[in-house]
Structures are given as C-alpha cells and as structure tokens.
Short mmCIF file of C-alpha atoms and ligand atoms in Angstrom, two decimals:
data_model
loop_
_atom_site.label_atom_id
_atom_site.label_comp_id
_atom_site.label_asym_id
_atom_site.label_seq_id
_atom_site.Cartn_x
_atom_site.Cartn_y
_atom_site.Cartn_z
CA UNK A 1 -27.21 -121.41 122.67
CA UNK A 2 -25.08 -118.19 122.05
CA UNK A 3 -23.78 -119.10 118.41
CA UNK A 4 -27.71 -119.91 117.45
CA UNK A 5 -28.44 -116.91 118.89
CA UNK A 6 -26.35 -115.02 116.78
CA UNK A 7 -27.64 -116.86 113.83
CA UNK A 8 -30.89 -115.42 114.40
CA UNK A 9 -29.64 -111.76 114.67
CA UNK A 10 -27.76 -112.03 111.88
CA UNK A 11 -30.41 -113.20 109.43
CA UNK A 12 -33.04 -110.35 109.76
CA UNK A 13 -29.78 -107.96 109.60
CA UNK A 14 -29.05 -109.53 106.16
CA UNK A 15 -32.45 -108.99 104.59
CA UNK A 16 -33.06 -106.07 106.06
CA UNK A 17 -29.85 -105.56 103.71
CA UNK A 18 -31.20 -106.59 100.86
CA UNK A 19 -34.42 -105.61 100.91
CA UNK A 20 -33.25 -101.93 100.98
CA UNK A 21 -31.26 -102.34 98.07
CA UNK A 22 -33.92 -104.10 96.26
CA UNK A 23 -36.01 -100.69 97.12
CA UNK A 24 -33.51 -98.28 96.24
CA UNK A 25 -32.89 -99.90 93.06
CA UNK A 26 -36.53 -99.45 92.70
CA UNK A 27 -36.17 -95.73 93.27
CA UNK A 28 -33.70 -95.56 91.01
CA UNK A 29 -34.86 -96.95 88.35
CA UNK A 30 -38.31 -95.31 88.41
CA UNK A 31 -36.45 -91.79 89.09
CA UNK A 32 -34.87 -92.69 85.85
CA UNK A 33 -38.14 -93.71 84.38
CA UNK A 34 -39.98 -90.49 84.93
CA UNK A 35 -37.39 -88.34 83.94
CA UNK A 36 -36.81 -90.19 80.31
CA UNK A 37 -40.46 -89.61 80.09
CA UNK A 38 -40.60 -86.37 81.44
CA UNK A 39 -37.68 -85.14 78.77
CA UNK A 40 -39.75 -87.05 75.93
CA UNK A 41 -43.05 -85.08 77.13
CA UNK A 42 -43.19 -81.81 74.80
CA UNK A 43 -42.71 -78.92 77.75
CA UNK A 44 -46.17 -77.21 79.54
CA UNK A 45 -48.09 -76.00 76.91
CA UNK A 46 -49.14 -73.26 78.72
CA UNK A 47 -45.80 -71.68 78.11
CA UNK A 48 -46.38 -72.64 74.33
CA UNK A 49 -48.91 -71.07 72.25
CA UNK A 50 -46.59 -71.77 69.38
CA UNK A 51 -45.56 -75.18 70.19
CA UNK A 52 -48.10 -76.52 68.15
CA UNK A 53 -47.85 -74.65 65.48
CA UNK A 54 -43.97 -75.53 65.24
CA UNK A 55 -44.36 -79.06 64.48
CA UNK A 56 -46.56 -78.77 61.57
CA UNK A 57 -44.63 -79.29 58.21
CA UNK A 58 -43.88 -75.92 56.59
CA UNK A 59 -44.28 -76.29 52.70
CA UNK A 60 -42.17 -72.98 51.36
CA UNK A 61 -42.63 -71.73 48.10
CA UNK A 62 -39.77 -71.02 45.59
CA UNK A 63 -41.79 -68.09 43.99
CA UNK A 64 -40.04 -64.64 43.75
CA UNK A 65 -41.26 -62.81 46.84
CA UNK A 66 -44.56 -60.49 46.20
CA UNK A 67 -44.47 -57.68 48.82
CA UNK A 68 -47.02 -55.19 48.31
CA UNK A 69 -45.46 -53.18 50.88
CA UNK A 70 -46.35 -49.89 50.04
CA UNK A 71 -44.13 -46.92 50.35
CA UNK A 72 -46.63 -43.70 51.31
CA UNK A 73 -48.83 -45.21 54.07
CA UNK A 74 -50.72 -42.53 56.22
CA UNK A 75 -50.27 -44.35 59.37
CA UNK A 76 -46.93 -43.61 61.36
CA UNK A 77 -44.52 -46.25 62.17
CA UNK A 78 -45.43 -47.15 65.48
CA UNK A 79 -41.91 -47.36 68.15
CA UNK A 80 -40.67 -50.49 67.49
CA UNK A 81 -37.38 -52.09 69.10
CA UNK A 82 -35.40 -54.23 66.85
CA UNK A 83 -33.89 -57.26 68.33
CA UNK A 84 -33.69 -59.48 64.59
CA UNK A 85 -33.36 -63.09 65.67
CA UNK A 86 -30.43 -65.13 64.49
CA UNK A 87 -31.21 -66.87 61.17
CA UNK A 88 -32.24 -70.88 62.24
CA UNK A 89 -34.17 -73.34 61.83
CA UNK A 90 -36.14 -72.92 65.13
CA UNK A 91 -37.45 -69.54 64.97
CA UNK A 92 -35.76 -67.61 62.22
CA UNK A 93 -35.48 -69.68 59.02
CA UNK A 94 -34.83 -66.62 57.04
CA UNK A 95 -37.43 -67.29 54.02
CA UNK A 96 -39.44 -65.18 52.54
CA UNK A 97 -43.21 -65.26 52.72
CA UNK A 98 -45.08 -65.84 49.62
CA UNK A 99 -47.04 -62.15 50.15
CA UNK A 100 -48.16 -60.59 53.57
CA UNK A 101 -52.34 -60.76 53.08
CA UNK A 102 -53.21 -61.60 56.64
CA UNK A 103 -52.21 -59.82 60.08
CA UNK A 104 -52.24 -62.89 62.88
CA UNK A 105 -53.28 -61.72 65.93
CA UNK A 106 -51.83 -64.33 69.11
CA UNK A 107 -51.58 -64.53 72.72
CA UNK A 108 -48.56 -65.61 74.64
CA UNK A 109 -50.45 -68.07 76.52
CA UNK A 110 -47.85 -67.44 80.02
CA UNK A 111 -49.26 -64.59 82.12
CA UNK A 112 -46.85 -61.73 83.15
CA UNK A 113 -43.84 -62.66 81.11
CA UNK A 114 -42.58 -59.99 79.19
CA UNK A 115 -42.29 -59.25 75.58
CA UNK A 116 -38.13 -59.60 76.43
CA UNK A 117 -38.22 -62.96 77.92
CA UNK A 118 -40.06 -64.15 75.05
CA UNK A 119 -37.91 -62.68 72.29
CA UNK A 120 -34.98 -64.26 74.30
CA UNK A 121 -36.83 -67.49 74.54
CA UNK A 122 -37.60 -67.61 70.36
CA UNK A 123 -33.50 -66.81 70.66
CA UNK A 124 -32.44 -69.91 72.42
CA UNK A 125 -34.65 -72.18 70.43
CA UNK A 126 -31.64 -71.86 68.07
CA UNK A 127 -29.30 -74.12 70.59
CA UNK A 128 -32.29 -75.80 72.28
CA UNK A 129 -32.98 -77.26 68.88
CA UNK A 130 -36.17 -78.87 70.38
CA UNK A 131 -39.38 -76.65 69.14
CA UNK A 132 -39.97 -74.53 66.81
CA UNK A 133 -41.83 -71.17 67.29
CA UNK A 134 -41.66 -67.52 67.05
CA UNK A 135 -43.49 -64.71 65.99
CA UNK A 136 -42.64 -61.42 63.67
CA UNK A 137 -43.44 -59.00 66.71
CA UNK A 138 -44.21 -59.22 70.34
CA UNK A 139 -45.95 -56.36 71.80
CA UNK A 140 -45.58 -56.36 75.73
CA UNK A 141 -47.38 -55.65 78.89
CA UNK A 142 -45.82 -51.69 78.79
CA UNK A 143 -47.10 -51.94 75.25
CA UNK A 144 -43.32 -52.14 74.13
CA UNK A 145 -43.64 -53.63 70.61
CA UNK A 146 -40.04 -55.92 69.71
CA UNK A 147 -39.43 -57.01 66.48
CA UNK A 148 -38.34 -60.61 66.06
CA UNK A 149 -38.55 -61.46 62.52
CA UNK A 150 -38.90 -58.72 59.76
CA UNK A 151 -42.56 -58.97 58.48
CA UNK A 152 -42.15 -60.39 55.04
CA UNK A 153 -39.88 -62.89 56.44
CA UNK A 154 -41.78 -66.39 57.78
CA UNK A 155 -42.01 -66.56 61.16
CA UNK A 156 -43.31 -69.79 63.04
CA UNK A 157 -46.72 -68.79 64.74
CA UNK A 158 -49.53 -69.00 62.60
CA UNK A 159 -49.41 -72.82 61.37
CA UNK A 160 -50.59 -72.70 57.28
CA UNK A 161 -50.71 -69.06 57.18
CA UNK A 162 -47.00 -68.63 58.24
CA UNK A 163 -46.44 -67.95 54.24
CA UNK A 164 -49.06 -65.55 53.97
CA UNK A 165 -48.97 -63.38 56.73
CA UNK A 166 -47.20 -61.29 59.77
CA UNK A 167 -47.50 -62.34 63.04
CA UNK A 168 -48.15 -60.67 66.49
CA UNK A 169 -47.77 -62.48 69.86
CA UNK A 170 -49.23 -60.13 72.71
CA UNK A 171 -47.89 -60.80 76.63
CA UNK A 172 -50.69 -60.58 79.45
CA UNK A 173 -51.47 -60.34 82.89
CA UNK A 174 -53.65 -63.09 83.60
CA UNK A 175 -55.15 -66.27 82.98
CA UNK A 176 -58.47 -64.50 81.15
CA UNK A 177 -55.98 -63.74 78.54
CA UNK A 178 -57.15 -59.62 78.66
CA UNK A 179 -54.47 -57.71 76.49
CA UNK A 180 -53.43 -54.62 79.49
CA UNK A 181 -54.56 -51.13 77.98
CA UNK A 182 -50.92 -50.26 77.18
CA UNK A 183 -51.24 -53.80 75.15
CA UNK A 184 -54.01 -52.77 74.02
CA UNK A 185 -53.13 -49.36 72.62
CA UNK A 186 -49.76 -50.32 70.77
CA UNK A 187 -51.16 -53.82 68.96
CA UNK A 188 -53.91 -51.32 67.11
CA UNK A 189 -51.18 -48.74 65.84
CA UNK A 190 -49.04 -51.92 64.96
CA UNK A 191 -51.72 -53.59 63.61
CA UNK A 192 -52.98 -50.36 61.81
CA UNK A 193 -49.30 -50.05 60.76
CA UNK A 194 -49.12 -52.89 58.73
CA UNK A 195 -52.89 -53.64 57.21
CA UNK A 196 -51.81 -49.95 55.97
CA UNK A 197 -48.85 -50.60 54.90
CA UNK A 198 -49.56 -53.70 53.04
CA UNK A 199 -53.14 -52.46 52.04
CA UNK A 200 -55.19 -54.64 53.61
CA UNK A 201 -58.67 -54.26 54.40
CA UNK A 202 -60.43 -55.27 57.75
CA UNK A 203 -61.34 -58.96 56.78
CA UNK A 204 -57.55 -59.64 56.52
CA UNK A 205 -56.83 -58.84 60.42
CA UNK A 206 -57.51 -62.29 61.97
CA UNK A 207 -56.67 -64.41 64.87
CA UNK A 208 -54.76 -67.69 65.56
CA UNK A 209 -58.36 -68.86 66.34
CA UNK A 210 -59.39 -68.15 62.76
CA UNK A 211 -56.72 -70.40 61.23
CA UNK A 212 -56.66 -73.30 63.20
CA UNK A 213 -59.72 -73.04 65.83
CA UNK A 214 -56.79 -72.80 68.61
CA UNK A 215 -58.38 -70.70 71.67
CA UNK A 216 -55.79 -67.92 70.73
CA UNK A 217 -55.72 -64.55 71.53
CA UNK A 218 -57.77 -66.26 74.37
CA UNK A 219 -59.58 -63.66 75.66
CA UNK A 220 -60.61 -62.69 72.20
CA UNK A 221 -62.08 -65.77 71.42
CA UNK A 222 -64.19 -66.04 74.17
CA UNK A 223 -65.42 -62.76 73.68
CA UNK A 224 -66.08 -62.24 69.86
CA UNK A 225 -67.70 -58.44 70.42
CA UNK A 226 -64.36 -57.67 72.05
CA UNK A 227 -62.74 -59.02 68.67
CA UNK A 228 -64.47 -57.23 66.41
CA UNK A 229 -64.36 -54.04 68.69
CA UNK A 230 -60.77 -54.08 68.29
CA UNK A 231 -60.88 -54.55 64.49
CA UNK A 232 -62.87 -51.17 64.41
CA UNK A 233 -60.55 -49.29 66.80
CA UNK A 234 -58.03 -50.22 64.28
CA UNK A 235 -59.83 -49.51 61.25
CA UNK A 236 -60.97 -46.37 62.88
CA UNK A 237 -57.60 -45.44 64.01
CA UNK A 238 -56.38 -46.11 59.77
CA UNK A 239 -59.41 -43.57 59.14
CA UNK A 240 -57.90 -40.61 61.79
CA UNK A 241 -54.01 -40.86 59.85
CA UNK A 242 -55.90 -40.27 57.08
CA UNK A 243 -58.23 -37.71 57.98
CA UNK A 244 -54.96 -36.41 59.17
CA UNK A 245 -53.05 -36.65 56.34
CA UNK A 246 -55.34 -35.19 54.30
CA UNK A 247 -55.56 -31.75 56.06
ZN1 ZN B 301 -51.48 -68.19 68.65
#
C-alpha cells in the first residue's frame, strides 16, 4: 500500500514536470517569434515621414550640376545652424541635384521632438544602416532652422523630386500637425530664402502631398486655405526685401 502510494504521487509530480517545460518552451519560442518579426517590421511610421520615401529607388543623373543659385538675392539669409551630416548612403549620399526648381515643404510626423533629435537621428542612420531618410533643413519648434544637407546636394525626403529640389522637414506640437508660430515664422524667411535665391516663383513652393499624395505637412493638407495662405505670406514677405531693397 505505501510503495503504490508513492507511485501515484510521483506521477502527477512528473507531468506536472513536463508539462511546464513543454509551456516554457512555448514561451520561448513565440518570444523569439515576435521579436524576429518585430525586427523585420519597418519601425512606427509615425516616427517616419521619410521612411517611405527612403526605399524608393533613387535614379541620379550624371549631368554637370545646374545651380541657378543666384548671387544678389534681396531676401536675407535667414539664422541657420550648420550641423552638415556625414557623407552616407542613409541620409547624406553627397550627390548633387540635377537643379533646385522645387522647395518641399514636410512635416516630421512625431509631435514635440525637436529639430536636434531629428538631425541626430538622420546622423545615426549612417551606422543603423536600416532606412534611409533625411531632409536639407529642419526648422524646429523655437523656429531654430538646422541645416542637414547643403541645398543643392540630394537629400532623401521628397521621393522623385529628391533631384530637383530642397527639402524642409518642420517639428510640431501635436497630432493636428499645426507648425507653432515660431515654426511658422522661420519656414517663410527660409522658404522665402531660397525660392529667392534660386528664382523661383510661387508655383514651385510645394508640399510632400503634392509629389506623392502622402498626408504631409499634415496639417496643411487638411487645410488647403492654410496652404496657400502660407505661400502668400512668403511671397509677400519676397515682395517687403524688395520693397526694401529698393529704397
Ligand atoms: Zn514629407
């Protein structure tokens, strides 16, 4: 009676044995499982308004670079902080555009970062070696402008028009995707800036929106008068330097 006894306690002891290790391999093994996936997965693309424009195929042209940059502009070089990018593949490739005609307007689709953090983020794509993105300035929620990648260089934000134009990512608040008034301010002198400096004319100041039908600026988009508002305010702020220049 005692050694069948003992039989009996020992046997649910010894599946109780295995059946834990059958669930903890289990575990395992889907832990492992979601986190191949989850590395495979291209990251939030909330955090990525350039992600998608990174992993189209970039066709560069071997054409002697036509900058029309020209030299006695009447609108003054807005304050802009120079933190040039490493040359690389992921955010700097260090080619020329074919001519700057277009002025790419973008939002940083990740509320409250700041124009910093995303410079340093276009930075470490060089190591991460996973996406590529980037943009030739960032102007940031203290309307701080930063320059990435020299306009007249390609920079990856603006999918086919990456070879024809300069690019501005703009940091926000909030999920409405409203530029702050600071943001606001510094993107029209920049903006004014270069459609001056490269003599363009209002219908060459465009958004991400216009290229590829990507809800970007955001806030922009979804209000078109606000769009072309801004295009006057920069148009009309051209028209003051002059005005201005002229006395
Ligand atoms: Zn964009």
């Amino acid at each position: 009676m005692k050694d069948k006894k003992r039989k009996k306690e020992r046997e649910p002891g010894k599946i109780r044995t295995g059946r834990v290790l059958v669930w903890t391999a289990a575990i395992v093994l889907t832990a492992a499982a979601i986190a191949i996936l989850l590395y495979l997965i291209p990251k939030d693309d909330k955090e990525a308004d350039s992600l998608i424009d990174g992993t189209e195929p970039f066709v560069f042209e071997t054409e002697p670079f036509t900058e029309a940059e020209t030299e006695d502009g009447v609108v003054p070089r807005p304050d802009i902080d120079e933190q040039l990018l490493t040359v690389n593949d992921y955010s700097r490739p260090g080619e020329k555009v074919d001519s700057v005609d277009y002025v790419v307007v973008h939002y940083l689709a990740n509320p409250k970062t700041t124009a910093q953090q995303n410079h340093d983020y276009f930075e470490s794509l060089k190591d991460l070696q996973d996406v590529s993105m980037s943009a030739n300035f960032i102007v940031g929620l203290e309307g701080e402008i930063i320059e990435c990648v020299p306009p007249g260089e390609i920079a990856y934000a603006s999918n086919s028009m990456n070879h024809l134009s300069v690019s501005i990512e703009n940091c926000h608040l909030d999920t409405t995707g409203r530029f702050t008034e600071n943001t606001y301010q510094s993107l029209v002198h920049l903006t004014a800036w270069l459609v001056d400096r490269y003599g363009l004319d209002r219908d060459h100041i465009i958004r991400h929106y216009d290229v590829t039908g990507k809800e970007c600026p955001l806030y922009y988009v979804e209000h078109e008068d606000k769009w072309e508002e801004f295009k006057d305010n920069v148009m009309n702020y051209i028209e003051e330097c002059r005005e201005a220049a002229e006395e």
